[in-house]
PDB file of C-alpha atoms and ligand atoms in Angstrom:
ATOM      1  CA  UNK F 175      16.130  10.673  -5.384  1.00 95.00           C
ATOM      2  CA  UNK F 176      13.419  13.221  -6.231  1.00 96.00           C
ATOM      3  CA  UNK F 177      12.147  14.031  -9.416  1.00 97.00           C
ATOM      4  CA  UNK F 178      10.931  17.837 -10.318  1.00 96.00           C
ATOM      5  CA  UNK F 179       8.430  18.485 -12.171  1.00 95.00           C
ATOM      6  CA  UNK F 180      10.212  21.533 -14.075  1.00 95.00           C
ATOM      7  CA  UNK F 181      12.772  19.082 -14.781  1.00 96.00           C
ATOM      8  CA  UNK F 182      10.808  16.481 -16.283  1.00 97.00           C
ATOM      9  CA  UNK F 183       9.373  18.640 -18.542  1.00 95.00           C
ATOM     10  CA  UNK F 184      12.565  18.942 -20.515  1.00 96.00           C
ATOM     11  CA  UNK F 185      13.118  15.380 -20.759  1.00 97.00           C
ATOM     12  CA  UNK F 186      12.103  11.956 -18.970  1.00 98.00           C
ATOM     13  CA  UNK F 187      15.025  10.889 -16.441  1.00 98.00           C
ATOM     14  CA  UNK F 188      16.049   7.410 -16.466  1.00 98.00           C
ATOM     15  CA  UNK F 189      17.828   6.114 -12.976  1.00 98.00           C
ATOM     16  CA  UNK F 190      19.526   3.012 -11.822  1.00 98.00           C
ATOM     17  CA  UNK F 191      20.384   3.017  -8.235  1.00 97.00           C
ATOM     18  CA  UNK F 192      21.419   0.302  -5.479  1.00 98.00           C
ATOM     19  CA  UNK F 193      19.859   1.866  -1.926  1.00 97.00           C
ATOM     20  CA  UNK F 194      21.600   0.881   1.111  1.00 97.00           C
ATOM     21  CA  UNK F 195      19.656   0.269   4.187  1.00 96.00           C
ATOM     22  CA  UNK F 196      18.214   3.116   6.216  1.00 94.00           C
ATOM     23  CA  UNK F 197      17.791   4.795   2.523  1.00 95.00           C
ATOM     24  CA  UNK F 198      14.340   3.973   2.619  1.00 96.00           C
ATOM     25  CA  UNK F 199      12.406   3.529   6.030  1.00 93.00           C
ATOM     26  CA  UNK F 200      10.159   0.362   5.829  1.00 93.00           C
ATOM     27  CA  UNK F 201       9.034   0.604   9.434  1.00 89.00           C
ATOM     28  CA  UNK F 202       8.668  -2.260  11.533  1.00 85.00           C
ATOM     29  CA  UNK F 203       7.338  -4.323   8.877  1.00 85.00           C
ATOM     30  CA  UNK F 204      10.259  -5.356   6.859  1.00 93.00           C
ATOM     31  CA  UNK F 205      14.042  -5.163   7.525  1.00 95.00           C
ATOM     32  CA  UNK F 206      15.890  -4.441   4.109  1.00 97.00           C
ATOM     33  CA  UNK F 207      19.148  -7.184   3.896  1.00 96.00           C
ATOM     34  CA  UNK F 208      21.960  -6.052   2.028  1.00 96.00           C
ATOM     35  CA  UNK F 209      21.309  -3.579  -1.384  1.00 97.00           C
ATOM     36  CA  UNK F 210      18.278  -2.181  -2.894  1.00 98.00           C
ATOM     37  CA  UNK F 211      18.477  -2.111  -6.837  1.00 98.00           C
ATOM     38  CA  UNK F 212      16.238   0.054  -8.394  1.00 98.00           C
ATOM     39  CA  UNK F 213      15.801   1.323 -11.442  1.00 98.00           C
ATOM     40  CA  UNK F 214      13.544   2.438 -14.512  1.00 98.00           C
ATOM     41  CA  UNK F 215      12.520   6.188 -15.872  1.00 98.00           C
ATOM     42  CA  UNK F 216      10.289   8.948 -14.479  1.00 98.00           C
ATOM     43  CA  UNK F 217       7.993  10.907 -17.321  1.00 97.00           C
ATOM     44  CA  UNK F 218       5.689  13.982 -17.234  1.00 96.00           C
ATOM     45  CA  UNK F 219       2.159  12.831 -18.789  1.00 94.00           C
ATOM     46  CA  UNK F 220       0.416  16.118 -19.717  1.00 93.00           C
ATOM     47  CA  UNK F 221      -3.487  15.400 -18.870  1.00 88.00           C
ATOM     48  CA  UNK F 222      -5.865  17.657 -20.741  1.00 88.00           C
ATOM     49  CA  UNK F 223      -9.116  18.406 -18.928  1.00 85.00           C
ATOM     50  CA  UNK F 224     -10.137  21.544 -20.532  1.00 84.00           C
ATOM     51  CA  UNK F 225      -8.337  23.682 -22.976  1.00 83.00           C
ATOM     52  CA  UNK F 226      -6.987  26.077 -20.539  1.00 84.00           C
ATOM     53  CA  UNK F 227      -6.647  23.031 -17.520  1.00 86.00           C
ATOM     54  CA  UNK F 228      -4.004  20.875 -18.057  1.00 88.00           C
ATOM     55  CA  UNK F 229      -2.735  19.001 -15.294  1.00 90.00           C
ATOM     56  CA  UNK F 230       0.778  17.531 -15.044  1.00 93.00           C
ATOM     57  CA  UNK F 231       1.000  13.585 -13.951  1.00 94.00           C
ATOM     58  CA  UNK F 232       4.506  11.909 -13.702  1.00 96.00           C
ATOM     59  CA  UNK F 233       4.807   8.500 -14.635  1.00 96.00           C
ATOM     60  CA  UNK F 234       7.611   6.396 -12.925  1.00 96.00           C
ATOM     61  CA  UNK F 235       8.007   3.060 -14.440  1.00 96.00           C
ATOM     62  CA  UNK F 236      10.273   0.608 -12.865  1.00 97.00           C
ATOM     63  CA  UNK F 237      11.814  -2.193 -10.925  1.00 98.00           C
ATOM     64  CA  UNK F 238      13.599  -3.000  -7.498  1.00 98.00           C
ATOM     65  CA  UNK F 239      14.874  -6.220  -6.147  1.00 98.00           C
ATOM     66  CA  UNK F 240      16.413  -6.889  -2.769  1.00 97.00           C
ATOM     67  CA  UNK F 241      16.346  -9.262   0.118  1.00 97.00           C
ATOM     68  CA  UNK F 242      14.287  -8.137   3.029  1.00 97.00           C
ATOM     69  CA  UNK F 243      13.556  -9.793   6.469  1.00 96.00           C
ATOM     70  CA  UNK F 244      10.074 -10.180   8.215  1.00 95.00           C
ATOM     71  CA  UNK F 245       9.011 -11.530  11.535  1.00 93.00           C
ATOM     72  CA  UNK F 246       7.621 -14.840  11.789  1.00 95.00           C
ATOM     73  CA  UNK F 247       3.461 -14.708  11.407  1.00 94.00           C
ATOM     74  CA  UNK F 248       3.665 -17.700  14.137  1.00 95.00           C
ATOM     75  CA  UNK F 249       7.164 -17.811  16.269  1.00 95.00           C
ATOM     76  CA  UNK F 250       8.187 -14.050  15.596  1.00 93.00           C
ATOM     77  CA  UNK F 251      12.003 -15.666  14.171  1.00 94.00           C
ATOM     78  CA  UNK F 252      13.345 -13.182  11.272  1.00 94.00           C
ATOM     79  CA  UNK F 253      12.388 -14.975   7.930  1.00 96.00           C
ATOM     80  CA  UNK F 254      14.499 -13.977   5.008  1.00 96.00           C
ATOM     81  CA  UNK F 255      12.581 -12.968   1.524  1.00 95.00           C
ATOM     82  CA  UNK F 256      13.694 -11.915  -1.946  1.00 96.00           C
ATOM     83  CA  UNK F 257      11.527  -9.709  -2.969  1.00 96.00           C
ATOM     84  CA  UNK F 258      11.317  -8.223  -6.499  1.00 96.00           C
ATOM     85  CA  UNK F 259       8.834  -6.736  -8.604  1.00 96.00           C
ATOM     86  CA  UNK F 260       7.902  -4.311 -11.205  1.00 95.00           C
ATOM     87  CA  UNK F 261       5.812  -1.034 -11.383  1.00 95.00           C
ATOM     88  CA  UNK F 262       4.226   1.365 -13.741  1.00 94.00           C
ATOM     89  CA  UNK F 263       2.472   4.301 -11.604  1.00 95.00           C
ATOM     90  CA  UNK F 264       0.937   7.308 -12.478  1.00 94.00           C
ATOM     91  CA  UNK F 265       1.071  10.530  -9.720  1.00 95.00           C
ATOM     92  CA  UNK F 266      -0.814  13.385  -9.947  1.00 92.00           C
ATOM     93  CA  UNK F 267      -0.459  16.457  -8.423  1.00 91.00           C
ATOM     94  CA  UNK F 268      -2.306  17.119  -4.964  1.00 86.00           C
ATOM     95  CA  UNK F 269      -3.855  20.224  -5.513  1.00 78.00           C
ATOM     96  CA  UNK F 270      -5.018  19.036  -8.760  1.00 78.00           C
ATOM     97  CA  UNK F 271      -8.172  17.119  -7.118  1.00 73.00           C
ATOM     98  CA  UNK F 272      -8.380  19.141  -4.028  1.00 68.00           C
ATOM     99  CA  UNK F 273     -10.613  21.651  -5.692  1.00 61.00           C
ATOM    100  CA  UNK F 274     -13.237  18.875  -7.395  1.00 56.00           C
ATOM    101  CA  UNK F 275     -14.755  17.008  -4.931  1.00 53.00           C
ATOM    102  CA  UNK F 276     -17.575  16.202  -6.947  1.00 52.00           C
ATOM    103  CA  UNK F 277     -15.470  14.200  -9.401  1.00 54.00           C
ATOM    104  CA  UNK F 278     -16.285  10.223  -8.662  1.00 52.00           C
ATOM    105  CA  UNK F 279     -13.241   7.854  -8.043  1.00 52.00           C
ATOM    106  CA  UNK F 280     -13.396   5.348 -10.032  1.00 54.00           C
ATOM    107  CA  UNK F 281     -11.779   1.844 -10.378  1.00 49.00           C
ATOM    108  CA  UNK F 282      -8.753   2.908 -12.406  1.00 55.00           C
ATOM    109  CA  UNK F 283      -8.713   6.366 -10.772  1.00 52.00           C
ATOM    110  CA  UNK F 284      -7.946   4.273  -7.014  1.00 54.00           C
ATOM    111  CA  UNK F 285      -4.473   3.382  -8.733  1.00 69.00           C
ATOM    112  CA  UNK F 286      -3.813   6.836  -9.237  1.00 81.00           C
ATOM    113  CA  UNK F 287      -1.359   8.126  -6.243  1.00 89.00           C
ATOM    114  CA  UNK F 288      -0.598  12.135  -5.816  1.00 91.00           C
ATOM    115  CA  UNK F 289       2.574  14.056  -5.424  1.00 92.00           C
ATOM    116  CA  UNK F 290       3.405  16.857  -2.796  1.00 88.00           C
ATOM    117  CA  UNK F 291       4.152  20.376  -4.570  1.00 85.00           C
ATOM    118  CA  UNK F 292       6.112  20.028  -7.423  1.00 91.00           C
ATOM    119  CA  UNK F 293       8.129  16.601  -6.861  1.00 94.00           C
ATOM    120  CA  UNK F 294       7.936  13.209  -6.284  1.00 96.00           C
ATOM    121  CA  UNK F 295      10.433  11.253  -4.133  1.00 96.00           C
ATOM    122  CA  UNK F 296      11.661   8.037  -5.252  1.00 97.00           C
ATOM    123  CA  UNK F 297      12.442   6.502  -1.963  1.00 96.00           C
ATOM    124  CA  UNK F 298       8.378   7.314  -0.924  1.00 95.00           C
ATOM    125  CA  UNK F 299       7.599   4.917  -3.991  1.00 96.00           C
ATOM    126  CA  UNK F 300       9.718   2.104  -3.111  1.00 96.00           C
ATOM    127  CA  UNK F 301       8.406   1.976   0.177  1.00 95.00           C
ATOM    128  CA  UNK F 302       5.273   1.637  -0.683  1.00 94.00           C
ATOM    129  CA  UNK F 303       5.517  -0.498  -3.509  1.00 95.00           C
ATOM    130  CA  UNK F 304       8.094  -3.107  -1.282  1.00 95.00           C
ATOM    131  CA  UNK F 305       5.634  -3.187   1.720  1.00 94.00           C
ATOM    132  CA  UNK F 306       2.413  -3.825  -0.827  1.00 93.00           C
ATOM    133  CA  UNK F 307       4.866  -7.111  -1.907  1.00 93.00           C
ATOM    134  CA  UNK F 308       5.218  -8.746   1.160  1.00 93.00           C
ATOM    135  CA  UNK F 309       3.545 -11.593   1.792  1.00 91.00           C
ATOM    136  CA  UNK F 310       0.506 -11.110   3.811  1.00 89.00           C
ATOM    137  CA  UNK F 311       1.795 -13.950   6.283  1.00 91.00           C
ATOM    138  CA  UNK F 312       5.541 -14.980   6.684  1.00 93.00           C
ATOM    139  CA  UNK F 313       6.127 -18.100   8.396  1.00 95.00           C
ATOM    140  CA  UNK F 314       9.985 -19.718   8.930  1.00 96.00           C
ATOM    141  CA  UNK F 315       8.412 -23.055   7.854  1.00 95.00           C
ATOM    142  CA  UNK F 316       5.305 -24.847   6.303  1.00 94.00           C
ATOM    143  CA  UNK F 317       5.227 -26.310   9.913  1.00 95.00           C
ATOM    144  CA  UNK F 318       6.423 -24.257  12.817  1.00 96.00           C
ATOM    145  CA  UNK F 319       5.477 -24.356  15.941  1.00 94.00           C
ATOM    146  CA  UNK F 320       5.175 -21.154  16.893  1.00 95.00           C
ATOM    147  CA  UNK F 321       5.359 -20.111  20.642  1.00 94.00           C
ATOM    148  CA  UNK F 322       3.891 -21.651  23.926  1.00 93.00           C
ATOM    149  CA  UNK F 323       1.497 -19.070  24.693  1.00 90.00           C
ATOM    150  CA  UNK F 324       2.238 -19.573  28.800  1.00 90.00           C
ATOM    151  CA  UNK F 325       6.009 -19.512  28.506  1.00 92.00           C
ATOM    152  CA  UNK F 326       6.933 -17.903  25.737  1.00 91.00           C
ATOM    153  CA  UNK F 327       9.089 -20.657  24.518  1.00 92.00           C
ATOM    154  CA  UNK F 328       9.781 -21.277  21.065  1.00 94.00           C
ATOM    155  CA  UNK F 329       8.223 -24.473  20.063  1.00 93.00           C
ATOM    156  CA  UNK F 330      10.423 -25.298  17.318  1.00 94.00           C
ATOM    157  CA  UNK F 331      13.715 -25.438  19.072  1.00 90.00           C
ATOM    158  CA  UNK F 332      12.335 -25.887  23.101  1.00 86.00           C
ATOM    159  CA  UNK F 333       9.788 -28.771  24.351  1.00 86.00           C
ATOM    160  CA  UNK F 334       8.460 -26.908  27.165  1.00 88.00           C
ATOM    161  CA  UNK F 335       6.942 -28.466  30.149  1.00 86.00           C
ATOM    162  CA  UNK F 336       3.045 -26.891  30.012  1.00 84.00           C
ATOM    163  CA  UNK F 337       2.737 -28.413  26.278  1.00 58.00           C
ATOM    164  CA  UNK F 338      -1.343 -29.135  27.911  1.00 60.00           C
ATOM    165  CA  UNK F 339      -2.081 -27.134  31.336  1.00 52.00           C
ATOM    166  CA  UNK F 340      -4.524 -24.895  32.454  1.00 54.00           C
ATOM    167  CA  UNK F 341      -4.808 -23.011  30.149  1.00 54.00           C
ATOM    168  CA  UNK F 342      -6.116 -25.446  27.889  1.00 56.00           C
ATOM    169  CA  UNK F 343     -10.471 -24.673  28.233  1.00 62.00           C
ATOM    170  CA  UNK F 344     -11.020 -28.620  28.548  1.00 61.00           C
ATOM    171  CA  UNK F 345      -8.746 -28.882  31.210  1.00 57.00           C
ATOM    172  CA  UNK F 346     -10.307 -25.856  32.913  1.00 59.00           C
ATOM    173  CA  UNK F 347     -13.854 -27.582  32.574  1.00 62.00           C
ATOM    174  CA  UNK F 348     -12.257 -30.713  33.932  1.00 58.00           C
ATOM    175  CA  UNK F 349     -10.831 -28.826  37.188  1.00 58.00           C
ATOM    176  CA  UNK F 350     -14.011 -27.299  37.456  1.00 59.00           C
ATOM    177  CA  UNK F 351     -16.085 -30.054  37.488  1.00 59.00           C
ATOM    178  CA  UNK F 352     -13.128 -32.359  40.034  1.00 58.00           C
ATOM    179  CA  UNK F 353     -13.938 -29.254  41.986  1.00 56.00           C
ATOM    180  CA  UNK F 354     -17.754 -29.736  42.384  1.00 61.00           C
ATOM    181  CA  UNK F 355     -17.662 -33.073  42.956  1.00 59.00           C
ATOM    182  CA  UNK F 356     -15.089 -33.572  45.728  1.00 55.00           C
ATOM    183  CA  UNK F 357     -16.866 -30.349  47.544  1.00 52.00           C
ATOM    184  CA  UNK F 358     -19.921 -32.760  47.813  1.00 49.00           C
TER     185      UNK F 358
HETATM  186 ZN1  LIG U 236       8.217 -19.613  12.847  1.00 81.61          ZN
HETATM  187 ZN1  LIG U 237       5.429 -23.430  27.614  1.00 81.61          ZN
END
């Protein structure tokens, strides 16, 4: 769904949508389960900086919910989250700070995102707003296992024989120092 500018201008658009999957694309990150609901209103917020400079922001406040699936942080298994949340964001048009360099960003300024042309795509928004929810670390359980870094196994489901081998540094000091003594 994209919301023009022009068309704001007459009047704020309200929208209530359920997104199938593949509607929006959230990468490798996340794998949307099942329906995206969406909704809330998109505004035009008319932003006087000189008499003769007015600069057109929209405003899109909502909500989305939907169920979403995430690799593992420790065995890679796909973890299943609900993920819901709201948002009240503020776009401004691109070419509106192009041309001022010189302004500072400040704090609240670094919340402020920017819209191509003369429209703002819905789908963009959600995207961005879903993958800023996820958790910064998934894991399947408080206590998983994770994989055997020599086999690959999964821990949780497969004891696998090289549980302590090798590859374990105090075993390869151990070998190393068997080795220097039976070469005397
Ligand atoms: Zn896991
Ligand atoms: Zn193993």
């Amino acid at each position: 769904m994209e919301f023009k500018v022009s068309e704001l201008e007459r009047e704020p658009i309200a929208f209530d949508l359920e997104l199938a999957p593949g509607a929006v694309d959230f990468g490798n990150e996340a794998e949307q389960q099942g329906m995206l609901a969406t909704s809330g209103e998109a505004e035009v917020l008319h932003e006087h900086r000189g008499p003769r400079d007015i600069v057109a922001d929209i405003r899109l406040r909502g909500r989305f919910a939907g169920k979403f699936q995430v690799p593992c942080a420790r065995c890679v298994e796909p973890v299943e989250i609900p993920l819901e949340a709201d948002f009240d964001l503020i776009f401004r048009p691109v070419a509106a700070d192009s041309d001022a360099p010189e302004r500072s960003i400040t704090a609240q300024e670094t919340e402020i995102g920017y819209y191509q042309k003369d429209s703002l795509v819905l789908e963009d928004v959600l995207r961005e707003q879903v993958l800023l929810s996820l958790p910064v670390r998934t894991l399947c359980k408080p206590d998983c296992k994770g994989l055997c870094p020599r086999c690959g196994e999964n821990r949780n489901s497969q004891v696998c024989s090289c549980e302590v081998g090798p590859s374990d540094p105090r075993w390869q000091a151990l070998a190393g120092l068997r080795g220097r003594i039976e070469s005397k």
